[in-house]
PDB file of C-alpha atoms in Angstrom:
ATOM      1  CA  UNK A  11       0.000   0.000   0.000  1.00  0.00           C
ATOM      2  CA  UNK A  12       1.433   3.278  -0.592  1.00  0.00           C
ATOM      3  CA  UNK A  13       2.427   5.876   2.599  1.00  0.00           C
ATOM      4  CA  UNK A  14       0.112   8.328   3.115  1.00  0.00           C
ATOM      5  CA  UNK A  15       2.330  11.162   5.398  1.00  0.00           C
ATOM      6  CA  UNK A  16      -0.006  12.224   8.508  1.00  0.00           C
ATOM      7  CA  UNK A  17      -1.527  15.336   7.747  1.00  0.00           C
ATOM      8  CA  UNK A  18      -0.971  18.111  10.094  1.00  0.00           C
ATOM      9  CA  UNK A  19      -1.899  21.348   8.427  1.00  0.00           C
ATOM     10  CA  UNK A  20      -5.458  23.195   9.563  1.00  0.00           C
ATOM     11  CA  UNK A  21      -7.091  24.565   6.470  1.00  0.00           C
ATOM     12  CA  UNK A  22      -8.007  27.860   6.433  1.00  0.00           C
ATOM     13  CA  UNK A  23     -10.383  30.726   7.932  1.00  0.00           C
ATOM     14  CA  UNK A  24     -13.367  30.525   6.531  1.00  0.00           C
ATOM     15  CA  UNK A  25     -13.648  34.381   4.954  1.00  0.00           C
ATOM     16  CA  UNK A  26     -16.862  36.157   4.663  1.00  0.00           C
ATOM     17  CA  UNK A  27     -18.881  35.188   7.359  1.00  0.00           C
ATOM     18  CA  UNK A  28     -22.218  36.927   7.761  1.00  0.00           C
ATOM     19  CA  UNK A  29     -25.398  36.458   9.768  1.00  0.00           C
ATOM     20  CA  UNK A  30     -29.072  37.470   9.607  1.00  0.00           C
ATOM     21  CA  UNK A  31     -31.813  37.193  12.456  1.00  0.00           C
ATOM     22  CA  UNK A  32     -34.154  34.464  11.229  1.00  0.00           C
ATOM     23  CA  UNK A  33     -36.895  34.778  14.219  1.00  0.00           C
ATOM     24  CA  UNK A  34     -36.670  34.754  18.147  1.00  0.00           C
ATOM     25  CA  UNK A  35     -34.851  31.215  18.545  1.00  0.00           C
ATOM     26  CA  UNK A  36     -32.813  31.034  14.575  1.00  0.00           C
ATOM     27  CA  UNK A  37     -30.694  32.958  12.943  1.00  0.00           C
ATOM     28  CA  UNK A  38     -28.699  32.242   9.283  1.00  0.00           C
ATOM     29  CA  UNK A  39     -24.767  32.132   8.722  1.00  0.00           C
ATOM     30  CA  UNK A  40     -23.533  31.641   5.406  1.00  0.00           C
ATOM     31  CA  UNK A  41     -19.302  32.109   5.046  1.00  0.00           C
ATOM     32  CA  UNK A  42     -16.456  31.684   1.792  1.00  0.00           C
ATOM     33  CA  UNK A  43     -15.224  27.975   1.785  1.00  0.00           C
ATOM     34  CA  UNK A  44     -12.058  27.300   3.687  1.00  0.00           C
ATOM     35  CA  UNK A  45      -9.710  25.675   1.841  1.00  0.00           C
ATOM     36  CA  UNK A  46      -7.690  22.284   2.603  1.00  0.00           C
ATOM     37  CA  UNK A  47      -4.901  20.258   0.635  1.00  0.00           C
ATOM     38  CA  UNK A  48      -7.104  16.607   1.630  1.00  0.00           C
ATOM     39  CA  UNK A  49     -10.819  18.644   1.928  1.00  0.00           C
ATOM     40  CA  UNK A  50     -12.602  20.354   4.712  1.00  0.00           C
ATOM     41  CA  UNK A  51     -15.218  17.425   6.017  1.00  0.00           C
ATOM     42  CA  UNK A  52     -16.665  19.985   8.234  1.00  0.00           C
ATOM     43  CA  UNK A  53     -17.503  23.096   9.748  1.00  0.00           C
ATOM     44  CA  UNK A  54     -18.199  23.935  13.415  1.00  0.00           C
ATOM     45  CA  UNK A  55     -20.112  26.530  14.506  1.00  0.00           C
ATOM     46  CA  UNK A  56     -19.386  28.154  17.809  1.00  0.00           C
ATOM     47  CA  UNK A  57     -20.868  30.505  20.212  1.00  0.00           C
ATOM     48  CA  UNK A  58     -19.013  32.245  22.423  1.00  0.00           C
ATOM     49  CA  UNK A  59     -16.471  29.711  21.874  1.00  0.00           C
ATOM     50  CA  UNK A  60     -18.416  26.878  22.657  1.00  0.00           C
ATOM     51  CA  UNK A  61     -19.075  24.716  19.838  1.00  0.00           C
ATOM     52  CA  UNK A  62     -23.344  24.201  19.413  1.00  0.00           C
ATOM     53  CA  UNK A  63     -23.558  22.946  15.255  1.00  0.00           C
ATOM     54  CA  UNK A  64     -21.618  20.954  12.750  1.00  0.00           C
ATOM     55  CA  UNK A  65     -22.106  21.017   9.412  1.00  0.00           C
ATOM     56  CA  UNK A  66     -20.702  18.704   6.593  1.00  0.00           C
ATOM     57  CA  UNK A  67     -17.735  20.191   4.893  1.00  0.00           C
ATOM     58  CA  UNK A  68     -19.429  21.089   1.331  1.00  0.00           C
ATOM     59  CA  UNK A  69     -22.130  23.271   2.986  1.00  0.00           C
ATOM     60  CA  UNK A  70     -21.171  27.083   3.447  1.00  0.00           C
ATOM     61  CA  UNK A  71     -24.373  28.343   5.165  1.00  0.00           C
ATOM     62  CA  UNK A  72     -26.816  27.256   7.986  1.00  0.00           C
ATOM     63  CA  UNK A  73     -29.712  27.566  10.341  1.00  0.00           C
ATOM     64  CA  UNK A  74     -28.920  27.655  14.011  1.00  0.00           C
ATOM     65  CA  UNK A  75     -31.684  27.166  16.228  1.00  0.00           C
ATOM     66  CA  UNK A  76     -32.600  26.556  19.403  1.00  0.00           C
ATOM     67  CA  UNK A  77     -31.934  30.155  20.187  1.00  0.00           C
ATOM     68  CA  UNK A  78     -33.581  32.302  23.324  1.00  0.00           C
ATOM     69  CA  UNK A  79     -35.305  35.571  22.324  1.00  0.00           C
ATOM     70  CA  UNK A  80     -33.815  38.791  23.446  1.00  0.00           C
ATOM     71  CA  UNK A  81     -29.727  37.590  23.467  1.00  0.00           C
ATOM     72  CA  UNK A  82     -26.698  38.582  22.079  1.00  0.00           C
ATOM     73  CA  UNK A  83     -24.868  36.270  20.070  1.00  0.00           C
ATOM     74  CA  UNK A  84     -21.552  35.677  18.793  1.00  0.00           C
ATOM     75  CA  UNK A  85     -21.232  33.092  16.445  1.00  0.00           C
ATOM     76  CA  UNK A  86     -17.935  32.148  14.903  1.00  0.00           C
ATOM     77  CA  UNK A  87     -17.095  29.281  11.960  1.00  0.00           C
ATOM     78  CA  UNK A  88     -14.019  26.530  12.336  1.00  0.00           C
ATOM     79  CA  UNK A  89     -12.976  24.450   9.466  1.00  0.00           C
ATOM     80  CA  UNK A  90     -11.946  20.460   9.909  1.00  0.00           C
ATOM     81  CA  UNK A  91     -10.262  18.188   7.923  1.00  0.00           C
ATOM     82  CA  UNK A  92     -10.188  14.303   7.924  1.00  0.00           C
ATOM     83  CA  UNK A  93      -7.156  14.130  10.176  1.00  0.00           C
ATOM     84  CA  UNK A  94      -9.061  16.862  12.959  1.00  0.00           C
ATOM     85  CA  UNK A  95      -7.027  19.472  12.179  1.00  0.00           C
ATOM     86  CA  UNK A  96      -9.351  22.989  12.864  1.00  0.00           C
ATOM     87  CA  UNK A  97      -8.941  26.168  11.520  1.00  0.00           C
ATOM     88  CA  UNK A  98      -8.520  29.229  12.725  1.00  0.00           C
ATOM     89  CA  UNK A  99     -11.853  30.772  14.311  1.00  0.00           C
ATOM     90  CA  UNK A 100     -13.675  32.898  11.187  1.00  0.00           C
ATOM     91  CA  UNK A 101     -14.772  36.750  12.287  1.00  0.00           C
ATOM     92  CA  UNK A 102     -17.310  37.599  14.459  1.00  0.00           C
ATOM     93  CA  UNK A 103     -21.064  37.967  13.466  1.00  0.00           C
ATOM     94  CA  UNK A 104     -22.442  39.321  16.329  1.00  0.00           C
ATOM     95  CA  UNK A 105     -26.195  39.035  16.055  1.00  0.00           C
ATOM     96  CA  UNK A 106     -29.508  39.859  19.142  1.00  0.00           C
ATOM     97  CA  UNK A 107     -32.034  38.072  18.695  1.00  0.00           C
ATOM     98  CA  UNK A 108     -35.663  39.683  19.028  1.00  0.00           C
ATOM     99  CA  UNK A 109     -37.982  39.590  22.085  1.00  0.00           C
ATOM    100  CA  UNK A 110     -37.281  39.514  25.648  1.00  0.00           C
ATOM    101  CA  UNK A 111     -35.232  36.826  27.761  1.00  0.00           C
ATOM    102  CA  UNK A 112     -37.216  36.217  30.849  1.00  0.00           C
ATOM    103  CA  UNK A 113     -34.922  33.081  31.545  1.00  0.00           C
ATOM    104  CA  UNK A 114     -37.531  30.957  32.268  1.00  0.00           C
ATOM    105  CA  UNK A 115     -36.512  27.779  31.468  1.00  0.00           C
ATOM    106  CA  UNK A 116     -33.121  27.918  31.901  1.00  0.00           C
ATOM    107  CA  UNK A 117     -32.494  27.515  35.133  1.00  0.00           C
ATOM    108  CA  UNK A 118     -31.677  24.022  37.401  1.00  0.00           C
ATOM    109  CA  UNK A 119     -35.157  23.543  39.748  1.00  0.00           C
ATOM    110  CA  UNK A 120     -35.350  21.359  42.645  1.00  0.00           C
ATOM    111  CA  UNK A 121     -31.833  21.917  44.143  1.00  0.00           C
ATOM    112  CA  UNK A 122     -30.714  20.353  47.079  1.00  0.00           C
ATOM    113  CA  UNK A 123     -27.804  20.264  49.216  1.00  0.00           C
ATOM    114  CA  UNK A 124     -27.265  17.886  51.985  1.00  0.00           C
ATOM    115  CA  UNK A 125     -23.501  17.602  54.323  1.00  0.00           C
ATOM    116  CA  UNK A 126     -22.475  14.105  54.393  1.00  0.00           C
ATOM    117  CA  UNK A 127     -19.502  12.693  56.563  1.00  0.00           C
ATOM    118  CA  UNK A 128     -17.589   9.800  54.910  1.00  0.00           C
ATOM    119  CA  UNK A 129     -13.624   8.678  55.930  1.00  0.00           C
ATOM    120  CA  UNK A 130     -13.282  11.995  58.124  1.00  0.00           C
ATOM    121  CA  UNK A 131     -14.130  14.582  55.798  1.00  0.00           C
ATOM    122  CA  UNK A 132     -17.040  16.199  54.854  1.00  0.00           C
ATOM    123  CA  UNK A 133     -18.581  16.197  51.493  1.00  0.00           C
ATOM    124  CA  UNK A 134     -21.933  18.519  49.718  1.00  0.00           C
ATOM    125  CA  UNK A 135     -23.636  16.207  47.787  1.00  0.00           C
ATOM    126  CA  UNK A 136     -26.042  17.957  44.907  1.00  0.00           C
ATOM    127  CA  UNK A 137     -28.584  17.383  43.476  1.00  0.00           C
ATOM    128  CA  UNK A 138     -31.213  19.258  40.881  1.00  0.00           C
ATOM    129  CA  UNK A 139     -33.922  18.852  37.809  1.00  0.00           C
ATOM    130  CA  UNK A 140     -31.716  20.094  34.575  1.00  0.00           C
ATOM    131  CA  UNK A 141     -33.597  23.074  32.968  1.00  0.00           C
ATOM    132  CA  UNK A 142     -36.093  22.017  29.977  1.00  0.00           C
ATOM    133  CA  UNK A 143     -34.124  22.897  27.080  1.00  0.00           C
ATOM    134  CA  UNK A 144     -33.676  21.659  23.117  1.00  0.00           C
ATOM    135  CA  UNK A 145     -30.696  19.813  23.429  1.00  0.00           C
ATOM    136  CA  UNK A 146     -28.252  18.457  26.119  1.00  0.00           C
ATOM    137  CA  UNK A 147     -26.816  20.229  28.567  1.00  0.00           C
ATOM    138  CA  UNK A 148     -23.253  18.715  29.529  1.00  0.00           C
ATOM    139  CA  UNK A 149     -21.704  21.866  31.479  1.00  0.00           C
ATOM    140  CA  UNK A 150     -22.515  23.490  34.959  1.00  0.00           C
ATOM    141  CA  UNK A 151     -21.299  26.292  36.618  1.00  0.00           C
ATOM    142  CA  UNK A 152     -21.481  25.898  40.634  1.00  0.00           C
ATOM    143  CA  UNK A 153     -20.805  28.422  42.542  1.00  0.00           C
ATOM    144  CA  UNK A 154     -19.573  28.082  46.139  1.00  0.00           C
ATOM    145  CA  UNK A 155     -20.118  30.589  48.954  1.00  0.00           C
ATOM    146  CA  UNK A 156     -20.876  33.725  46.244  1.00  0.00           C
ATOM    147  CA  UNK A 157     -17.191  33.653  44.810  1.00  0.00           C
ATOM    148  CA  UNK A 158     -15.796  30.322  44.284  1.00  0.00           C
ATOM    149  CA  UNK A 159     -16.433  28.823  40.539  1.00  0.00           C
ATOM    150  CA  UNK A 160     -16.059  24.959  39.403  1.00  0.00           C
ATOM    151  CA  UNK A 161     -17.040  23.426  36.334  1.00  0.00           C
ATOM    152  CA  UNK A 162     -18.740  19.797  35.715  1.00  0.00           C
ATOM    153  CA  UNK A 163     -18.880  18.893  32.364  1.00  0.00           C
ATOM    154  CA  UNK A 164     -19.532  15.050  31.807  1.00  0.00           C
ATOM    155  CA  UNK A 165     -17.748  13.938  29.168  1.00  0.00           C
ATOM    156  CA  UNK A 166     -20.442  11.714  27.289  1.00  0.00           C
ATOM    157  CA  UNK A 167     -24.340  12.212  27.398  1.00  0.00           C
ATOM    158  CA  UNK A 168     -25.545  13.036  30.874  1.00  0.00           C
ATOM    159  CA  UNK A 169     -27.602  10.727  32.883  1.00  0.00           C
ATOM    160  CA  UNK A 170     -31.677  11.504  32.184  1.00  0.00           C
ATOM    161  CA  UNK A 171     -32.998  12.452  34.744  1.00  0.00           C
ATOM    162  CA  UNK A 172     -32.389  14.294  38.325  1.00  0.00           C
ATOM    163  CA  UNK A 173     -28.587  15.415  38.334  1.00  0.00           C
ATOM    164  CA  UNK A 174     -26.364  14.457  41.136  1.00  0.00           C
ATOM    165  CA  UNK A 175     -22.881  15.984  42.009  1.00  0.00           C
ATOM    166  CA  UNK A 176     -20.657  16.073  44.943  1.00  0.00           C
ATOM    167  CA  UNK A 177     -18.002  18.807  46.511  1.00  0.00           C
ATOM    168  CA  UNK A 178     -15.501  18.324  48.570  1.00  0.00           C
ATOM    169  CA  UNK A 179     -15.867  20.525  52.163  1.00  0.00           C
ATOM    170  CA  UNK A 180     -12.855  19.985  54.135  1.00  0.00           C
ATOM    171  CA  UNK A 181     -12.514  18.037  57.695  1.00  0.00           C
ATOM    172  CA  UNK A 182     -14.322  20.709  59.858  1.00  0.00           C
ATOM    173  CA  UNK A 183     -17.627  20.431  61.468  1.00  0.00           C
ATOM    174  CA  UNK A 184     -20.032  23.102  61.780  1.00  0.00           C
ATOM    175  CA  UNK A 185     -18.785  24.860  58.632  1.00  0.00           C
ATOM    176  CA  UNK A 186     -21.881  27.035  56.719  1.00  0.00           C
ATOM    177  CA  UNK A 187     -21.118  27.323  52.879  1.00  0.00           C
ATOM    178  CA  UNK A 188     -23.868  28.515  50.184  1.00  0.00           C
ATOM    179  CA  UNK A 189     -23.996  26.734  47.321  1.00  0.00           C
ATOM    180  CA  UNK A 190     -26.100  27.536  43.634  1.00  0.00           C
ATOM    181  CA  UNK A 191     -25.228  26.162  40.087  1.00  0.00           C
ATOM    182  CA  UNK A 192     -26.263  27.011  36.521  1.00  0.00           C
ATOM    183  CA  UNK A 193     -26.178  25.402  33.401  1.00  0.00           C
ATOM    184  CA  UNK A 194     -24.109  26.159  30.104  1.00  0.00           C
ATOM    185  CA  UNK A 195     -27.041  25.789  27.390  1.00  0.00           C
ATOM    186  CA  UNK A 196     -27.302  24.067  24.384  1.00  0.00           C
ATOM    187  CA  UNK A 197     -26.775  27.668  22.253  1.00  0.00           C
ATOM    188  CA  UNK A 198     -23.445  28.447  24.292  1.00  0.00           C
ATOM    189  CA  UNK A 199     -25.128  31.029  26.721  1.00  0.00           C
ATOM    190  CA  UNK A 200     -25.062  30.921  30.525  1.00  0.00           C
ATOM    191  CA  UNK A 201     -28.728  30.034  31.512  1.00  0.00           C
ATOM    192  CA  UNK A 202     -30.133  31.221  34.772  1.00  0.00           C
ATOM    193  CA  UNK A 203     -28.775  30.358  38.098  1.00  0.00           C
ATOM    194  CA  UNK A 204     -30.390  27.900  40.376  1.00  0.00           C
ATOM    195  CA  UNK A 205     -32.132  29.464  43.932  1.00  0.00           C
ATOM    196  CA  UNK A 206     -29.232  29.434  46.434  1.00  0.00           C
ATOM    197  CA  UNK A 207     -28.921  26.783  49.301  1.00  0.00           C
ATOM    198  CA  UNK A 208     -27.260  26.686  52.499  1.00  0.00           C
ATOM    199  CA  UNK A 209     -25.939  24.363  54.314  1.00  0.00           C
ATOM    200  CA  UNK A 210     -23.717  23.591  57.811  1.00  0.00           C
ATOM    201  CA  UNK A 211     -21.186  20.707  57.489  1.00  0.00           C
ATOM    202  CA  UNK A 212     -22.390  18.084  60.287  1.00  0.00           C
ATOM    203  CA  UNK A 213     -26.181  19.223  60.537  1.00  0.00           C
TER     204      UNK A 213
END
């Protein structure tokens, strides 16, 4: 068989990228064709840097939906090529959607914290309802005693279903953190965050 060298090269910036508002929840990108020595096989659309829609690699324009009403938007195109090399991130079309965000919807419900003792430390286990969305949502934001960010991003498809995640909360008793989360959406955007809870290590 004859040697194919690996390919390491990223094709190129997709040129010409421009948007227009389709309705509340879609807008339209169309973009110039990058251009790659083996092919582009794809193009990934981010927002905010976070990838939300792939497209196959002959297709220079698209319909992005699952939008929210009244949100700004920056959507950006990648090239990819067989061997996974991505391009360099197109311009900016920076696009609002009509209407008014009232978040509904996009915030966790049903949170719960409860202190649990295992081995001599103490632990917060979480849990919550994900927001009703179109999509998956594989990111969260938590946010520990007003200051304090972690991510949790599972890797695969998350578990249907009530959501369940524990923190670490050092060895002493009688320790009071507050505790809320939100939920990276399916279009890239932070959704709402979740009502706050308290809770005392050892109660």
């Amino acid at each position: 068989p004859a040697y194919v060298a690996a390919d390491h090269v990223a094709p190129s910036r997709p040129g010409r990228v421009t948007g227009k508002v389709v309705d509340g929840r879609a807008v339209q990108l169309s973009w110039a064709a990058a251009h790659d020595a083996r092919g582009v096989r794809s193009y990934a659309i981010q927002q905010g840097g976070v990838g939300i829609h792939v497209v196959g690699g002959a297709q220079t324009a698209t319909v992005v939906t699952g939008l929210r009403p009244g949100t700004r938007y920056a959507f950006t195109v990648r090239a990819q090529d067989a061997a996974g090399n991505l391009s360099p991130a197109s311009t900016p079309v920076r696009l609002t959607t009509p209407g008014a965000d009232d978040h509904r919807g996009t915030t966790p419900t049903g949170f719960d914290v409860v202190s649990r003792h295992t081995a001599g430390s103490y632990y917060l286990d979480l849990s919550w309802d994900p927001p009703r969305v179109d999509g998956v949502i594989t990111e969260y934001q938590i946010r520990l005693d007003g200051d304090t960010d972690s991510s949790l991003v599972w890797g695969g498809t998350p578990p249907a279903g009530r959501a369940h995640h524990s923190l670490y909360a050092g060895q002493k008793a009688g320790e009071t953190h507050r505790v809320r989360l939100r939920a990276r959406l399916p279009d890239g955007t932070w959704g709402g965050f979740s009502a706050e809870r308290t809770v005392t290590t050892g109660h």
